[in-house]
Short mmCIF file of C-alpha atoms and ligand atoms in Angstrom, two decimals:
data_model
loop_
_atom_site.label_atom_id
_atom_site.label_comp_id
_atom_site.label_asym_id
_atom_site.label_seq_id
_atom_site.Cartn_x
_atom_site.Cartn_y
_atom_site.Cartn_z
CA GLU A 1 16.15 28.49 -16.21
CA GLN A 2 15.54 26.45 -12.97
CA PHE A 3 15.01 22.65 -13.50
CA THR A 4 12.29 21.84 -10.98
CA GLY A 5 12.14 17.98 -11.21
CA THR A 6 9.36 17.42 -13.66
CA LEU A 7 9.54 18.18 -17.35
CA ASP A 8 6.29 19.44 -19.23
CA ILE A 9 5.91 17.09 -22.24
CA HIS A 10 3.69 20.00 -23.78
CA ARG A 11 6.32 22.53 -23.87
CA LYS A 12 7.09 23.67 -27.63
CA ASP A 13 10.90 23.82 -27.39
CA GLU A 14 13.65 21.29 -27.42
CA ILE A 15 13.34 20.59 -23.61
CA GLY A 16 9.46 19.68 -24.24
CA GLN A 17 10.45 17.54 -27.32
CA LEU A 18 13.28 15.55 -25.28
CA ALA A 19 10.51 14.96 -22.58
CA HIS A 20 8.03 13.83 -24.82
CA SER A 21 10.43 11.31 -26.47
CA PHE A 22 11.52 10.07 -22.95
CA GLN A 23 7.71 9.61 -22.03
CA LYS A 24 7.31 7.67 -25.21
CA MET A 25 10.49 5.41 -24.54
CA THR A 26 9.21 4.71 -20.88
CA GLU A 27 5.95 3.60 -22.36
CA ARG A 28 7.47 1.18 -24.92
CA LEU A 29 9.93 -0.21 -22.09
CA SER A 30 6.99 -0.75 -19.75
CA GLU A 31 5.10 -2.28 -22.94
CA ASN A 32 7.78 -4.67 -23.80
CA ASP A 33 8.12 -5.35 -19.89
CA ARG A 34 4.41 -6.61 -19.97
CA ILE A 35 4.69 -8.27 -23.16
CA ARG A 36 7.50 -10.44 -21.65
CA LYS A 37 6.21 -11.03 -18.27
CA GLU A 38 2.89 -12.27 -20.04
CA PHE A 39 5.16 -14.54 -22.27
CA ILE A 40 6.59 -15.90 -19.30
CA SER A 41 3.56 -16.81 -17.44
CA ASP A 42 1.76 -17.92 -20.79
CA VAL A 43 5.09 -20.36 -21.33
CA SER A 44 5.07 -21.74 -17.57
CA HIS A 45 1.33 -22.50 -17.96
CA ASP A 46 1.96 -24.29 -21.47
CA PHE A 47 4.58 -26.46 -19.59
CA GLN A 48 2.74 -27.06 -16.18
CA SER A 49 -0.44 -28.88 -17.69
CA PRO A 50 1.54 -31.66 -19.81
CA LEU A 51 3.98 -32.01 -16.97
CA LEU A 52 0.96 -32.56 -14.19
CA ASN A 53 -0.52 -35.11 -16.73
CA ILE A 54 2.95 -36.81 -16.95
CA LYS A 55 3.35 -37.10 -13.28
CA GLY A 56 -0.19 -38.05 -12.65
CA TYR A 57 -0.28 -41.13 -15.23
CA ALA A 58 3.14 -42.10 -14.26
CA ASP A 59 1.67 -42.47 -10.43
CA LEU A 60 -1.06 -44.37 -11.71
CA LEU A 61 1.08 -46.87 -13.72
CA LYS A 62 2.72 -47.56 -10.50
CA ASN A 63 -0.33 -49.56 -9.47
CA GLU A 64 0.43 -53.09 -9.90
CA ASP A 65 -3.29 -54.24 -10.26
CA LEU A 66 -3.63 -52.37 -13.38
CA SER A 67 -5.44 -53.69 -16.17
CA LYS A 68 -3.34 -54.29 -19.59
CA MET A 69 -5.70 -51.74 -21.27
CA ASN A 70 -5.29 -49.13 -18.64
CA ARG A 71 -1.73 -49.60 -18.54
CA LYS A 72 -1.68 -48.92 -22.30
CA GLN A 73 -3.57 -45.87 -22.34
CA TYR A 74 -1.96 -44.13 -19.44
CA ALA A 75 1.34 -44.85 -21.34
CA ALA A 76 -0.24 -43.25 -24.53
CA VAL A 77 -1.19 -40.26 -22.41
CA ILE A 78 2.68 -40.02 -20.96
CA GLN A 79 4.08 -40.34 -24.70
CA SER A 80 1.57 -37.66 -26.38
CA GLU A 81 2.23 -35.22 -23.56
CA THR A 82 6.06 -35.65 -23.75
CA GLU A 83 5.71 -35.12 -27.36
CA ARG A 84 3.68 -32.07 -26.88
CA LEU A 85 6.38 -30.60 -24.52
CA SER A 86 9.00 -31.48 -27.06
CA SER A 87 7.46 -29.54 -29.73
CA LEU A 88 6.84 -26.64 -27.45
CA THR A 89 10.58 -26.37 -26.53
CA LYS A 90 11.55 -26.89 -30.32
CA GLN A 91 9.04 -24.02 -31.01
CA LEU A 92 10.20 -21.70 -28.49
CA LEU A 93 13.92 -22.38 -29.31
CA LEU A 94 12.94 -21.39 -32.93
CA LEU A 95 11.40 -18.02 -31.79
CA THR A 96 14.37 -17.31 -29.55
CA SER A 97 16.66 -17.75 -32.29
CA LEU A 98 14.49 -15.45 -34.49
CA ASP A 99 14.47 -12.87 -31.67
CA GLN A 100 18.25 -12.27 -31.90
CA LEU A 101 19.21 -8.84 -32.28
CA SER A 102 21.50 -9.49 -35.35
CA SER A 103 20.10 -11.19 -38.42
CA PRO A 104 19.48 -14.86 -37.76
CA LEU A 105 18.98 -15.44 -41.32
CA HIS A 106 21.34 -17.66 -43.62
CA PRO A 107 20.26 -17.03 -47.01
CA LYS A 108 20.79 -19.33 -50.01
CA SER A 109 19.43 -19.75 -53.37
CA PHE A 110 17.04 -22.58 -53.61
CA ARG A 111 14.13 -24.11 -55.35
CA LEU A 112 11.01 -22.72 -53.57
CA ASP A 113 8.37 -24.98 -55.79
CA GLU A 114 10.67 -28.25 -54.48
CA GLN A 115 10.73 -27.15 -51.03
CA ILE A 116 6.90 -26.75 -50.86
CA LYS A 117 6.38 -30.05 -52.50
CA GLU A 118 8.70 -31.76 -50.07
CA THR A 119 6.50 -30.21 -47.23
CA VAL A 120 3.32 -31.50 -48.78
CA ARG A 121 5.11 -34.82 -48.99
CA LYS A 122 6.24 -34.71 -45.36
CA TYR A 123 2.63 -34.24 -44.33
CA ARG A 124 1.19 -36.93 -46.47
CA TRP A 125 0.55 -39.09 -43.25
CA PHE A 126 -1.72 -36.64 -42.18
CA SER A 127 -3.77 -35.54 -45.16
CA GLU A 128 -4.23 -39.01 -45.99
CA GLU A 129 -5.33 -39.75 -42.52
CA LYS A 130 -7.99 -37.11 -42.85
CA GLU A 131 -8.64 -37.88 -46.45
CA ILE A 132 -7.83 -34.15 -47.84
CA ALA A 133 -6.78 -33.77 -51.07
CA VAL A 134 -3.83 -31.46 -51.52
CA SER A 135 -3.46 -29.85 -54.91
CA MET A 136 -0.69 -27.93 -56.15
CA GLU A 137 -0.04 -25.27 -58.69
CA LEU A 138 3.64 -24.27 -58.59
CA ASP A 139 5.62 -21.99 -60.87
CA GLU A 140 9.44 -22.81 -61.05
CA VAL A 141 11.04 -20.45 -58.51
CA ALA A 142 14.82 -20.10 -57.75
CA PHE A 143 14.49 -17.72 -54.42
CA THR A 144 17.29 -16.55 -52.21
CA GLY A 145 15.97 -16.70 -48.71
CA ASP A 146 16.60 -19.01 -45.36
CA PRO A 147 15.42 -22.23 -46.34
CA ALA A 148 15.54 -23.67 -42.80
CA PHE A 149 13.27 -20.84 -41.80
CA LEU A 150 11.03 -20.67 -44.81
CA GLU A 151 10.39 -24.33 -44.35
CA LYS A 152 8.88 -23.79 -40.91
CA VAL A 153 6.53 -21.47 -42.81
CA TRP A 154 5.22 -24.03 -45.24
CA GLU A 155 5.06 -26.46 -42.53
CA ASN A 156 3.09 -24.32 -40.22
CA LEU A 157 0.53 -22.91 -42.58
CA LEU A 158 0.01 -26.66 -44.17
CA SER A 159 -0.29 -28.48 -40.87
CA ASN A 160 -2.88 -25.78 -39.72
CA ALA A 161 -4.88 -26.06 -43.03
CA LEU A 162 -4.99 -30.00 -42.35
CA LYS A 163 -5.91 -29.52 -38.69
CA TYR A 164 -8.55 -26.78 -38.86
CA THR A 165 -10.40 -28.62 -41.60
CA GLU A 166 -12.97 -31.39 -41.68
CA GLU A 167 -12.11 -34.73 -43.25
CA LYS A 168 -12.65 -35.25 -47.13
CA SER A 169 -11.99 -31.46 -47.84
CA ALA A 170 -9.45 -29.98 -50.24
CA VAL A 171 -6.38 -27.83 -49.56
CA ASP A 172 -4.65 -26.02 -52.38
CA ILE A 173 -1.38 -24.33 -52.37
CA ILE A 174 -0.56 -21.95 -55.09
CA LEU A 175 3.05 -20.63 -55.77
CA THR A 176 3.04 -17.48 -58.32
CA ASP A 177 6.24 -16.22 -59.65
CA GLY A 178 6.26 -12.48 -60.29
CA GLU A 179 8.69 -9.73 -61.60
CA ASP A 180 10.34 -8.86 -58.14
CA GLN A 181 8.25 -11.04 -55.91
CA VAL A 182 6.69 -14.41 -55.08
CA LYS A 183 3.27 -14.92 -53.88
CA ILE A 184 2.42 -18.25 -51.68
CA GLU A 185 -1.39 -18.83 -51.13
CA VAL A 186 -2.64 -21.87 -48.77
CA ARG A 187 -6.12 -22.30 -49.05
CA ASP A 188 -8.27 -24.40 -47.21
CA GLU A 189 -12.16 -24.98 -46.75
CA GLY A 190 -12.06 -25.42 -43.29
CA ILE A 191 -13.60 -24.14 -39.86
CA GLY A 192 -12.58 -20.69 -40.69
CA ILE A 193 -11.70 -17.83 -38.24
CA ALA A 194 -14.14 -15.53 -37.03
CA GLN A 195 -13.38 -11.48 -38.04
CA GLU A 196 -12.97 -10.59 -34.37
CA HIS A 197 -10.10 -13.17 -34.04
CA LEU A 198 -8.21 -12.31 -37.10
CA PRO A 199 -6.17 -9.58 -35.56
CA ARG A 200 -4.71 -11.75 -32.62
CA VAL A 201 -4.00 -14.84 -34.23
CA PHE A 202 -0.43 -14.01 -34.87
CA ASP A 203 0.02 -13.43 -31.21
CA ARG A 204 2.26 -15.87 -29.28
CA PHE A 205 0.14 -18.36 -27.69
CA TYR A 206 -3.11 -17.20 -29.09
CA ARG A 207 -5.56 -19.80 -30.05
CA VAL A 208 -9.19 -19.42 -31.26
CA ASP A 209 -12.14 -21.07 -29.15
CA VAL A 210 -10.17 -23.77 -28.18
CA SER A 211 -9.56 -24.42 -24.61
CA ARG A 212 -5.84 -25.16 -23.84
CA THR A 213 -6.91 -28.78 -22.93
CA SER A 214 -8.97 -29.18 -26.19
CA LYS A 215 -7.91 -32.32 -28.36
CA THR A 216 -6.63 -30.11 -31.40
CA GLU A 217 -3.23 -30.50 -30.69
CA GLY A 218 -1.24 -26.92 -31.07
CA THR A 219 0.70 -24.50 -29.02
CA GLY A 220 -0.49 -21.08 -30.47
CA LEU A 221 3.17 -20.54 -31.68
CA GLY A 222 2.75 -21.68 -35.47
CA LEU A 223 1.56 -18.31 -36.85
CA SER A 224 3.83 -16.02 -34.80
CA ILE A 225 6.61 -17.89 -36.25
CA VAL A 226 5.34 -17.43 -39.80
CA GLN A 227 4.82 -13.74 -39.32
CA GLN A 228 8.41 -13.35 -37.89
CA VAL A 229 9.91 -15.29 -40.66
CA VAL A 230 8.14 -13.25 -43.11
CA GLN A 231 8.83 -10.14 -41.63
CA LEU A 232 12.74 -11.13 -41.66
CA HIS A 233 12.41 -11.54 -45.23
CA GLN A 234 10.66 -8.25 -45.88
CA GLY A 235 7.65 -9.83 -46.76
CA SER A 236 3.99 -9.78 -45.62
CA VAL A 237 1.26 -12.13 -44.63
CA TYR A 238 -2.52 -11.70 -45.16
CA ILE A 239 -5.37 -13.63 -44.01
CA ASP A 240 -8.77 -13.88 -45.90
CA SER A 241 -11.13 -15.86 -43.67
CA GLU A 242 -14.78 -16.65 -43.19
CA LYS A 243 -16.18 -18.74 -40.32
CA GLY A 244 -17.16 -21.84 -41.59
CA VAL A 245 -16.16 -21.19 -45.10
CA GLY A 246 -12.45 -21.30 -45.03
CA THR A 247 -9.27 -19.67 -44.89
CA THR A 248 -6.68 -18.62 -47.08
CA PHE A 249 -3.34 -17.34 -46.02
CA THR A 250 -1.28 -15.21 -48.65
CA ILE A 251 2.30 -14.70 -48.38
CA VAL A 252 4.20 -12.06 -50.63
CA LEU A 253 7.93 -12.31 -50.59
CA PRO A 254 10.25 -9.80 -52.33
CA LYS A 255 13.16 -11.04 -54.50
CA LEU A 256 16.11 -9.51 -52.97
P1 ADP B 1 -1.81 -23.72 -33.07
O1 ADP B 1 -0.60 -24.12 -32.65
O2 ADP B 1 -2.94 -23.40 -32.08
O3 ADP B 1 -2.28 -24.28 -34.53
P2 ADP B 1 -1.01 -21.09 -34.39
O4 ADP B 1 -0.35 -20.06 -34.14
O5 ADP B 1 -0.62 -21.70 -35.65
O6 ADP B 1 -1.55 -22.00 -33.46
O7 ADP B 1 -2.51 -20.54 -34.91
C1 ADP B 1 -3.17 -19.93 -33.82
C2 ADP B 1 -4.87 -19.95 -34.02
O8 ADP B 1 -5.44 -19.44 -34.98
C3 ADP B 1 -5.11 -21.42 -34.05
O9 ADP B 1 -5.24 -22.11 -32.76
C4 ADP B 1 -6.38 -21.38 -34.71
O10 ADP B 1 -7.37 -21.16 -33.67
C5 ADP B 1 -6.35 -20.61 -35.62
N1 ADP B 1 -5.89 -21.05 -37.24
C6 ADP B 1 -4.57 -20.89 -37.67
N2 ADP B 1 -4.68 -21.65 -38.92
C7 ADP B 1 -6.06 -21.76 -39.16
C8 ADP B 1 -6.82 -22.32 -40.28
N3 ADP B 1 -6.30 -22.59 -41.58
N4 ADP B 1 -8.18 -22.54 -39.95
C9 ADP B 1 -8.83 -22.03 -39.20
N5 ADP B 1 -8.03 -21.42 -37.82
C10 ADP B 1 -6.90 -21.46 -37.91
#
């Protein structure tokens, strides 16, 4: 049979099947390409605005007639924007290391409950500042997984719970040991997430309702890191959230 240049993907034979899978591959490649381009443009944007702020305030600081108070304010902006850039870079490096083709995990056996307690301790400055009571109900669990990456999961979930919650409320962390899996729940009584945003909160750079210049610090990368680390451990993440009521993140990790 003569090849005429185009393959009919509706043909029922092997050639049709082949054409169909090439078509699918091409679609997937251009989808990857689109995601990559979007990612680069988001990253550039996220670097651009703090850099502009730093440059602008550094210029202002050169003015010799500046009052002491203004000088302090401008320096504080430069400091917080630098911190933002630094945390963005750290998160991007982490995501890149998770994207490596070979498995980036270095599994070890460690006490999951101890690690969660340590994370809560690390964020005490934040919970105390907002007078949020963090309570823990933790089974003792010796777990095999990558401790460095899993620590990021608890950090991101806890810092979100504290960030997106009014002062003087409560956050609960529950770790339940099961036969062949462990379950971790992080509950808050915070602002919640509206139904229509739920499917997108794990997307890189996605932030709900907050303009990128808003005062709530964040990069929109935290939950994509959570999802990726959990998937690498063959686990699952669930969100249960209601706007104005609160949010619960549940993570289930199989014991490998
Ligand atoms: P960010 O750096 O913005 O916190 P994340 O990827 O961690 O990025 O979260 C994505 C978005 O999901 C946040 O900007 C926020 O709008 C929403 N979100 C995450 N956790 C919570 C929570 N516990 N309560 C309410 N909204 C949340």
